[in-house]
Short mmCIF file of C-alpha atoms in Angstrom, two decimals:
data_model
loop_
_atom_site.label_atom_id
_atom_site.label_comp_id
_atom_site.label_asym_id
_atom_site.label_seq_id
_atom_site.Cartn_x
_atom_site.Cartn_y
_atom_site.Cartn_z
CA MET A 288 12.95 43.60 8.27
CA ALA A 289 10.04 41.24 8.68
CA VAL A 290 10.56 37.52 8.77
CA GLY A 291 8.64 37.57 5.40
CA GLN A 292 11.05 39.57 3.51
CA GLN A 293 13.83 38.13 1.83
CA LYS A 294 16.13 39.95 0.28
CA ASP A 295 20.08 39.79 -1.06
CA TYR A 296 21.62 42.41 0.60
CA TYR A 297 24.77 41.36 -0.88
CA ALA A 298 22.97 42.55 -4.15
CA VAL A 299 22.11 45.08 -3.22
CA LEU A 300 25.75 46.40 -2.20
CA GLY A 301 27.01 44.77 -5.51
CA VAL A 302 29.38 42.81 -3.46
CA SER A 303 30.51 38.75 -2.68
CA ARG A 304 28.87 37.02 0.01
CA ASP A 305 32.39 36.29 1.45
CA ALA A 306 33.50 40.55 0.74
CA LYS A 307 35.53 41.84 3.77
CA PRO A 308 34.06 44.46 6.02
CA GLU A 309 36.12 46.94 4.37
CA GLU A 310 34.98 46.01 0.65
CA ILE A 311 31.16 46.59 2.27
CA ARG A 312 31.37 49.68 3.52
CA LYS A 313 33.67 51.25 0.34
CA ALA A 314 30.62 50.02 -1.94
CA TYR A 315 28.21 51.33 0.48
CA ARG A 316 29.78 54.74 0.48
CA HIS A 317 29.50 54.93 -3.19
CA LEU A 318 26.26 54.10 -4.36
CA ALA A 319 24.86 56.06 -1.02
CA ARG A 320 26.93 58.90 -2.13
CA LYS A 321 25.36 58.31 -5.74
CA HIS A 322 21.69 57.89 -5.21
CA HIS A 323 21.25 60.08 -1.71
CA PRO A 324 17.74 61.96 -1.93
CA ASP A 325 19.51 65.24 -1.22
CA LEU A 326 21.39 64.46 -4.98
CA ASN A 327 18.33 63.25 -6.09
CA PRO A 328 15.28 66.01 -5.25
CA GLY A 329 11.95 64.61 -6.49
CA ASN A 330 13.64 61.14 -7.88
CA LYS A 331 11.57 58.57 -6.28
CA ALA A 332 13.31 54.95 -7.66
CA ALA A 333 16.43 56.91 -5.94
CA GLU A 334 14.78 57.72 -2.78
CA GLU A 335 14.14 53.60 -2.28
CA LYS A 336 16.85 52.51 -3.85
CA PHE A 337 18.75 54.72 -0.62
CA LYS A 338 16.73 53.08 1.53
CA GLN A 339 17.74 49.40 0.42
CA LEU A 340 21.82 49.92 0.35
CA SER A 341 20.85 51.67 4.15
CA GLU A 342 18.68 48.49 5.32
CA ALA A 343 21.32 46.54 3.86
CA TYR A 344 24.76 47.79 5.45
CA GLU A 345 22.48 48.20 8.63
CA VAL A 346 22.90 43.99 8.62
CA LEU A 347 25.89 43.24 6.69
CA SER A 348 27.99 45.78 8.53
CA ASP A 349 26.89 43.88 11.64
CA GLU A 350 29.00 41.24 12.39
CA LYS A 351 26.46 39.38 14.64
CA LYS A 352 23.90 40.09 12.48
CA ARG A 353 25.59 39.41 9.33
CA LYS A 354 25.65 35.72 10.82
CA VAL A 355 22.10 35.48 11.04
CA TYR A 356 21.53 36.66 7.84
CA ASP A 357 24.12 33.99 6.32
CA GLN A 358 22.60 31.22 8.58
CA TYR A 359 18.90 31.66 7.56
CA GLY A 360 18.58 34.19 4.56
CA PHE A 361 17.18 36.64 6.58
CA TYR A 362 17.31 39.38 9.74
CA SER A 363 14.73 40.58 11.63
CA ASP A 364 15.33 42.21 15.25
CA ASN A 365 12.50 39.94 16.43
CA LEU A 366 14.44 37.08 16.39
CA PRO A 367 14.20 34.66 19.78
CA PRO A 368 17.82 34.24 21.04
CA GLY A 369 19.83 31.96 19.14
CA GLY A 370 17.88 32.46 15.89
CA TYR A 371 15.73 29.76 14.80
CA PRO A 372 15.88 26.14 15.44
CA PRO A 373 17.84 24.14 12.79
CA GLY A 374 15.53 23.26 9.77
CA ALA A 375 14.42 26.79 9.41
CA ALA A 376 16.92 28.55 7.92
CA SER A 377 16.64 29.68 4.33
CA ARG A 378 12.87 29.57 3.57
CA ALA A 379 10.65 32.04 2.21
CA TYR A 380 7.46 32.62 4.50
CA SER A 381 4.16 34.45 4.45
CA SER A 382 3.87 37.86 5.86
CA PRO A 383 1.58 37.40 9.34
CA PRO A 384 -1.90 37.88 8.75
CA PRO A 385 -3.76 40.89 11.04
CA GLY A 386 -4.06 40.13 14.45
CA VAL A 387 -0.65 37.92 14.59
CA ASP A 388 2.05 38.62 17.59
CA PHE A 389 4.97 37.06 16.30
CA SER A 390 6.88 38.54 19.42
CA GLY A 391 4.72 35.65 21.19
CA PHE A 392 7.61 33.05 19.98
CA ASP A 393 9.00 30.41 22.87
CA PHE A 394 11.81 28.22 20.47
CA SER A 395 13.15 26.92 24.16
CA ASP A 396 12.38 23.16 23.04
CA ALA A 397 13.31 23.93 19.26
CA GLU A 398 16.86 23.02 19.08
CA ASP A 399 15.97 19.12 20.47
CA ALA A 400 12.52 19.43 18.02
CA GLY A 401 15.25 20.25 14.37
CA ALA A 402 17.53 17.41 15.53
CA ASP A 403 15.59 15.13 14.41
CA GLY A 404 13.44 17.12 11.57
CA GLY A 405 10.98 17.96 13.74
CA ARG A 406 9.41 15.18 14.97
CA ALA A 407 9.04 16.43 18.51
CA ALA A 408 7.48 19.87 17.57
CA GLY A 409 4.60 18.34 16.23
CA GLY A 410 6.04 16.38 13.30
CA PHE A 411 6.36 19.13 10.94
CA GLY A 412 9.18 17.77 9.54
CA GLY A 413 11.15 21.29 10.50
CA SER A 414 9.21 23.34 7.86
CA PHE A 415 8.67 26.81 9.04
CA ARG A 416 6.25 27.30 5.74
CA ASP A 417 3.99 24.36 6.62
CA ILE A 418 3.60 25.49 10.53
CA PHE A 419 2.89 28.82 9.17
CA SER A 420 0.57 27.52 6.72
CA GLN A 421 -1.46 25.64 9.02
CA ILE A 422 -1.67 27.85 11.76
CA PHE A 423 -2.47 31.06 9.56
CA SER A 424 -5.16 28.96 7.09
CA ARG A 425 -6.79 28.31 10.15
CA GLY A 426 -7.00 31.35 11.22
CA GLU A 427 -8.68 32.72 7.86
CA ARG A 428 -11.42 30.10 8.24
CA GLU A 429 -12.54 31.04 11.60
CA ALA A 430 -12.49 34.91 10.90
CA ALA A 431 -14.53 34.01 7.44
CA SER A 432 -16.96 31.42 9.41
CA GLU A 433 -18.75 35.16 10.44
CA GLU A 434 -19.27 36.27 6.70
CA PRO A 435 -22.10 35.26 5.27
CA ALA A 436 -22.33 31.68 3.64
CA LYS A 437 -24.21 29.67 1.17
CA GLY A 438 -25.67 26.37 2.56
CA SER A 439 -24.72 22.79 1.76
CA ASP A 440 -26.44 21.13 -1.00
CA ILE A 441 -28.14 17.52 -0.45
CA GLU A 442 -28.26 14.68 -2.48
CA TYR A 443 -31.31 12.56 -2.33
CA ARG A 444 -31.40 8.71 -4.63
CA MET A 445 -34.89 7.88 -6.11
CA HIS A 446 -35.88 4.42 -7.81
CA LEU A 447 -38.11 5.46 -10.55
CA GLY A 448 -39.61 2.73 -13.37
CA PHE A 449 -38.92 2.87 -16.83
CA TRP A 450 -41.63 4.44 -18.27
CA ASP A 451 -41.72 7.41 -15.76
CA ALA A 452 -37.88 8.48 -16.64
CA ILE A 453 -38.85 8.15 -20.34
CA ARG A 454 -42.48 9.98 -19.47
CA GLY A 455 -41.12 11.72 -16.99
CA ALA A 456 -43.54 12.28 -12.99
CA GLN A 457 -44.08 14.72 -10.55
CA VAL A 458 -42.89 12.61 -7.18
CA ARG A 459 -42.63 13.46 -3.37
CA VAL A 460 -40.12 13.24 -0.98
CA THR A 461 -39.16 13.64 2.45
CA VAL A 462 -35.92 14.97 3.11
CA ALA A 463 -34.12 16.21 5.95
CA ARG A 464 -32.73 20.02 5.84
CA GLU A 465 -31.46 21.99 8.12
CA GLU A 466 -33.35 25.09 8.43
CA ALA A 467 -32.47 28.84 9.47
CA CYS A 468 -33.18 29.07 13.27
CA ASN A 469 -36.72 30.50 13.98
CA VAL A 470 -35.11 32.18 17.04
CA CYS A 471 -32.10 33.73 15.74
CA HIS A 472 -33.03 33.59 11.96
CA GLY A 473 -29.54 31.97 11.43
CA SER A 474 -27.53 33.96 13.21
CA GLY A 475 -26.64 31.67 15.71
CA THR A 476 -27.15 34.31 18.85
CA LEU A 477 -29.81 35.59 21.02
CA PRO A 478 -30.14 39.94 20.65
CA GLY A 479 -29.62 41.99 24.24
CA PRO A 480 -26.66 42.22 26.35
CA THR A 481 -22.98 41.02 25.59
CA ILE A 482 -21.13 38.31 27.74
CA THR A 483 -17.61 37.90 27.97
CA CYS A 484 -16.11 35.78 25.14
CA GLU A 485 -15.77 32.06 26.24
CA THR A 486 -12.67 31.47 23.60
CA CYS A 487 -10.38 34.34 24.84
CA HIS A 488 -12.15 35.08 28.42
CA GLY A 489 -12.18 38.69 27.67
CA THR A 490 -8.54 39.32 26.51
CA GLY A 491 -9.25 39.36 23.10
CA LYS A 492 -6.28 37.33 22.16
CA THR A 493 -5.96 33.50 21.81
CA THR A 494 -2.44 31.67 21.79
CA ARG A 495 -2.15 28.81 19.53
CA GLN A 496 0.62 25.80 19.89
CA VAL A 497 2.28 24.35 17.63
CA GLY A 498 5.27 22.48 18.63
CA ALA A 499 7.68 24.80 20.77
CA MET A 500 6.34 27.78 19.14
CA ARG A 501 3.28 30.00 20.65
CA PHE A 502 1.44 32.53 18.26
CA ASP A 503 -0.53 35.12 19.84
CA MET A 504 -3.89 35.72 17.60
CA THR A 505 -7.04 38.09 17.45
CA CYS A 506 -9.82 36.23 18.89
CA PRO A 507 -11.72 34.57 16.00
CA GLN A 508 -14.79 34.39 18.24
CA CYS A 509 -14.90 38.06 19.64
CA GLY A 510 -13.25 39.78 16.92
CA GLY A 511 -10.80 40.81 19.34
CA THR A 512 -13.33 42.36 21.34
CA GLY A 513 -13.39 40.48 24.58
CA LYS A 514 -17.33 40.28 24.49
CA GLN A 515 -19.93 38.18 22.62
CA ARG A 516 -23.19 38.00 22.40
CA ARG A 517 -25.14 34.93 23.54
CA PRO A 518 -25.33 31.66 22.22
CA CYS A 519 -29.11 30.76 20.75
CA THR A 520 -30.74 28.15 23.29
CA ASN A 521 -32.80 27.29 20.37
CA CYS A 522 -30.55 25.97 17.86
CA HIS A 523 -27.42 25.99 20.39
CA GLY A 524 -25.84 28.40 18.69
CA THR A 525 -25.17 26.45 14.65
CA GLY A 526 -27.73 29.14 13.32
CA SER A 527 -29.91 26.30 12.21
CA ILE A 528 -32.50 23.57 13.08
CA GLN A 529 -32.66 20.10 11.09
CA THR A 530 -36.62 19.23 9.91
CA PRO A 531 -37.70 17.12 7.86
CA GLU A 532 -40.20 18.24 4.41
CA THR A 533 -41.81 16.92 2.04
CA LEU A 534 -41.31 18.17 -1.40
CA THR A 535 -43.21 17.70 -4.84
CA VAL A 536 -40.67 17.30 -7.51
CA ARG A 537 -41.01 17.61 -11.34
CA ILE A 538 -38.78 14.59 -13.09
CA PRO A 539 -38.11 15.61 -16.25
CA PRO A 540 -38.89 12.83 -19.43
CA GLY A 541 -35.50 11.31 -19.99
CA VAL A 542 -33.91 11.09 -17.25
CA ASP A 543 -31.50 7.87 -17.02
CA THR A 544 -30.16 6.10 -14.22
CA GLY A 545 -27.00 8.96 -12.29
CA SER A 546 -29.08 11.18 -13.77
CA ARG A 547 -29.23 14.68 -11.21
CA VAL A 548 -32.10 16.65 -10.88
CA ARG A 549 -31.67 20.13 -8.78
CA VAL A 550 -34.11 21.37 -6.85
CA PRO A 551 -33.03 24.99 -6.00
CA GLY A 552 -32.71 26.48 -2.38
CA LYS A 553 -34.20 23.14 -1.01
CA GLY A 554 -30.63 22.15 0.44
CA ASN A 555 -29.17 23.16 3.79
CA ALA A 556 -29.89 26.69 5.26
CA GLY A 557 -26.99 29.22 4.72
CA THR A 558 -25.37 30.67 7.76
CA HIS A 559 -25.30 34.22 9.00
CA GLY A 560 -27.88 35.08 6.34
CA GLY A 561 -26.63 32.92 3.65
CA GLN A 562 -28.76 31.62 0.53
CA ALA A 563 -29.88 28.14 1.45
CA GLY A 564 -27.85 25.31 -0.62
CA ASP A 565 -29.75 23.39 -3.35
CA LEU A 566 -31.20 19.40 -3.69
CA TYR A 567 -30.35 17.09 -6.37
CA ILE A 568 -32.50 13.99 -7.11
CA ILE A 569 -30.20 11.28 -7.92
CA THR A 570 -31.99 8.59 -10.49
CA ASP A 571 -31.60 5.27 -10.49
CA VAL A 572 -33.83 3.80 -13.61
CA ASP A 573 -35.51 0.42 -13.93
CA PRO A 574 -33.84 -1.73 -16.97
CA HIS A 575 -36.35 -2.42 -20.05
CA PRO A 576 -36.64 -6.14 -21.39
CA VAL A 577 -36.61 -4.90 -25.02
CA PHE A 578 -35.08 -1.48 -25.06
CA GLU A 579 -31.18 -1.74 -24.13
CA ARG A 580 -30.67 2.55 -23.53
CA LYS A 581 -27.37 4.05 -24.05
CA GLY A 582 -27.46 7.59 -23.40
CA ASP A 583 -30.24 8.60 -25.46
CA ASN A 584 -30.45 5.87 -28.20
CA PHE A 585 -32.29 2.41 -27.64
CA TYR A 586 -31.42 -0.52 -29.19
CA VAL A 587 -33.81 -3.77 -30.09
CA LYS A 588 -33.14 -6.70 -31.19
CA LEU A 589 -35.44 -7.81 -34.18
CA PRO A 590 -35.75 -11.29 -35.08
CA VAL A 591 -37.00 -11.79 -38.96
CA THR A 592 -36.88 -15.07 -40.96
CA ILE A 593 -34.77 -16.06 -43.92
CA THR A 594 -37.31 -15.20 -46.99
CA GLU A 595 -37.72 -12.09 -44.70
CA ALA A 596 -33.95 -10.75 -45.49
CA ALA A 597 -33.22 -12.71 -48.80
CA LEU A 598 -36.48 -10.92 -50.56
CA GLY A 599 -36.54 -8.19 -48.28
CA SER A 600 -39.92 -7.38 -46.55
CA LYS A 601 -41.60 -5.06 -44.16
CA VAL A 602 -41.67 -5.61 -40.54
CA ALA A 603 -43.44 -4.08 -36.93
CA VAL A 604 -40.70 -2.94 -34.69
CA PRO A 605 -42.02 -1.95 -30.61
CA THR A 606 -40.83 1.94 -30.21
CA ILE A 607 -41.65 3.87 -27.01
CA ASP A 608 -44.45 4.96 -29.44
CA GLY A 609 -45.59 1.64 -30.27
CA LEU A 610 -44.89 -0.19 -33.06
CA SER A 611 -43.53 1.31 -36.04
CA THR A 612 -42.94 -0.40 -39.43
CA ILE A 613 -39.35 -0.49 -41.20
CA LYS A 614 -37.89 -2.05 -44.44
CA ILE A 615 -35.75 -5.04 -44.19
CA PRO A 616 -34.28 -4.22 -47.70
CA PRO A 617 -33.11 -7.84 -49.80
CA GLY A 618 -30.31 -9.62 -48.76
CA THR A 619 -29.99 -7.92 -45.26
CA GLN A 620 -27.44 -10.26 -42.84
CA SER A 621 -27.75 -11.58 -39.45
CA GLY A 622 -26.24 -8.47 -37.03
CA GLN A 623 -26.79 -5.64 -39.45
CA LYS A 624 -28.49 -2.37 -38.04
CA LEU A 625 -31.37 -0.41 -39.14
CA ARG A 626 -32.25 2.92 -37.54
CA LEU A 627 -35.30 4.57 -36.89
CA ARG A 628 -34.43 8.23 -36.30
CA GLY A 629 -35.93 10.56 -33.58
CA LYS A 630 -37.50 7.11 -32.00
CA GLY A 631 -34.64 7.20 -28.56
CA ALA A 632 -35.13 8.88 -25.26
CA PRO A 633 -35.99 12.85 -24.83
CA SER A 634 -32.96 14.73 -24.40
CA LEU A 635 -32.34 16.35 -21.18
CA ARG A 636 -30.37 19.22 -22.65
CA GLU A 637 -32.24 20.25 -25.63
CA PRO A 638 -36.30 18.67 -24.50
CA ASP A 639 -37.49 19.10 -28.14
CA LEU A 640 -35.38 16.63 -29.44
CA ARG A 641 -34.75 12.56 -28.81
CA GLY A 642 -32.40 10.31 -29.99
CA ASP A 643 -32.25 7.23 -32.52
CA GLN A 644 -33.39 3.24 -32.32
CA PHE A 645 -31.44 1.39 -33.96
CA VAL A 646 -32.61 -2.05 -34.88
CA GLU A 647 -30.20 -5.29 -34.91
CA VAL A 648 -31.44 -8.06 -37.28
CA GLN A 649 -31.16 -11.42 -36.49
CA VAL A 650 -31.96 -14.01 -38.93
CA MET A 651 -33.72 -16.86 -37.79
CA VAL A 652 -32.65 -20.35 -39.12
CA PRO A 653 -35.96 -22.47 -39.24
CA ARG A 654 -35.43 -26.30 -37.91
CA VAL A 655 -35.98 -28.43 -40.98
CA ALA A 656 -38.60 -31.53 -40.15
CA ASP A 657 -40.34 -32.65 -42.92
CA GLU A 658 -38.29 -33.92 -46.72
CA ARG A 659 -40.26 -31.74 -48.75
CA THR A 660 -38.64 -28.42 -46.68
CA LYS A 661 -35.00 -30.71 -47.55
CA GLU A 662 -35.94 -30.72 -50.78
CA ILE A 663 -36.37 -27.11 -51.45
CA LEU A 664 -33.60 -25.86 -49.45
CA ARG A 665 -31.19 -28.43 -51.28
CA GLU A 666 -32.74 -26.97 -54.85
CA LEU A 667 -31.91 -23.16 -53.37
CA ALA A 668 -27.89 -24.46 -52.86
CA LYS A 669 -27.79 -25.79 -56.87
CA LEU A 670 -29.52 -22.19 -57.78
CA ASN A 671 -26.86 -20.48 -55.48
CA PRO A 672 -23.86 -22.03 -55.34
CA GLU A 673 -22.00 -18.83 -54.25
CA ASP A 674 -19.14 -20.32 -51.34
CA PRO A 675 -19.95 -17.65 -47.95
CA ARG A 676 -16.94 -19.10 -46.69
CA LYS A 677 -14.05 -18.49 -49.80
CA SER A 678 -12.73 -15.54 -48.56
CA LEU A 679 -11.49 -17.13 -45.15
CA ARG A 680 -10.41 -19.90 -46.57
CA GLU A 681 -8.56 -17.69 -49.23
CA ALA A 682 -6.99 -15.59 -46.57
CA GLY A 683 -5.62 -18.95 -43.95
CA GLU A 684 -3.98 -20.60 -47.11
CA LYS A 685 -0.58 -20.41 -47.38
CA PRO A 686 1.93 -18.57 -49.76
CA ASN A 687 3.96 -20.53 -52.07
#
């Protein structure tokens, strides 16, 4: 049985874990007769069941094999003498990937490693799952490194003025990009005769050690052939050369601080023929002294006189398109917001749409310096005797 396959042999035979050898033998004979292929010709399910019964009986009928199975939850003929180190019992492990040979295990120091939780074996806490995961995933990454892969993206931060961000602009930027090597065309190797693999020294295999364990694996550099092409002398085997490039980039109208403008294919070159990554321009926009931006909307504070607020009026208000006229309704209070639709910033998602501009009215109280103005204001108070603090006072009174 392979290390990666964990089965309940007791359940296969239908016996308890403390069953006597005679009970195991009787259970096997009974079930083996029932599912024997000669008695069930053409029945694939019976054939598979018979194989499982034979496998279970082979382990549980042997005292030494059963002892190992009871301790670790599985049995393998490839187990090293003395079994696995403490801390490795009863775990389900992934099957080894192609090219990994478990016969090379060396557990000579594993007993001491397991006694202190596996710290002596590289700090893995006695968990083979963690060890296998690290080794196998690394091998898979190395094997995959020969496949075409897209290049990485580049981020470039750019400072923009307020009006360039609103109206859009064409800007020139210089970025350091990794371009495909013009000698090896991105392969990292030179054409011609092969040389002995520098990683495995021609053997086609590499040995990787984690703590007390050693793994024989197919060499990820040459794929097990023992040969490799000569590395490119121009890019030193990387397949790419870093060079500065000046680009003209169109910044669309409506960008804001933190906006990302994508320039396809202008990132770093891909490896082994993979496509290039993308360039992302990240904008940092200057604030404006009048227009406060929130998303696609603008917020503007508009001072008005007491007379304009009380009687109503039409006043000019600045927008990014120039002055617009807004109507102040009679009785407008300070802090009240009025909306100018479609006077906000252009939308990046829908270029034909724009946000709105919100105008916050601020009623300005005049400074009274002459007696005539004071008399008019006293007369106004007599004509409008309402108490603006009445509701506040009532809310603060104690109940009877």
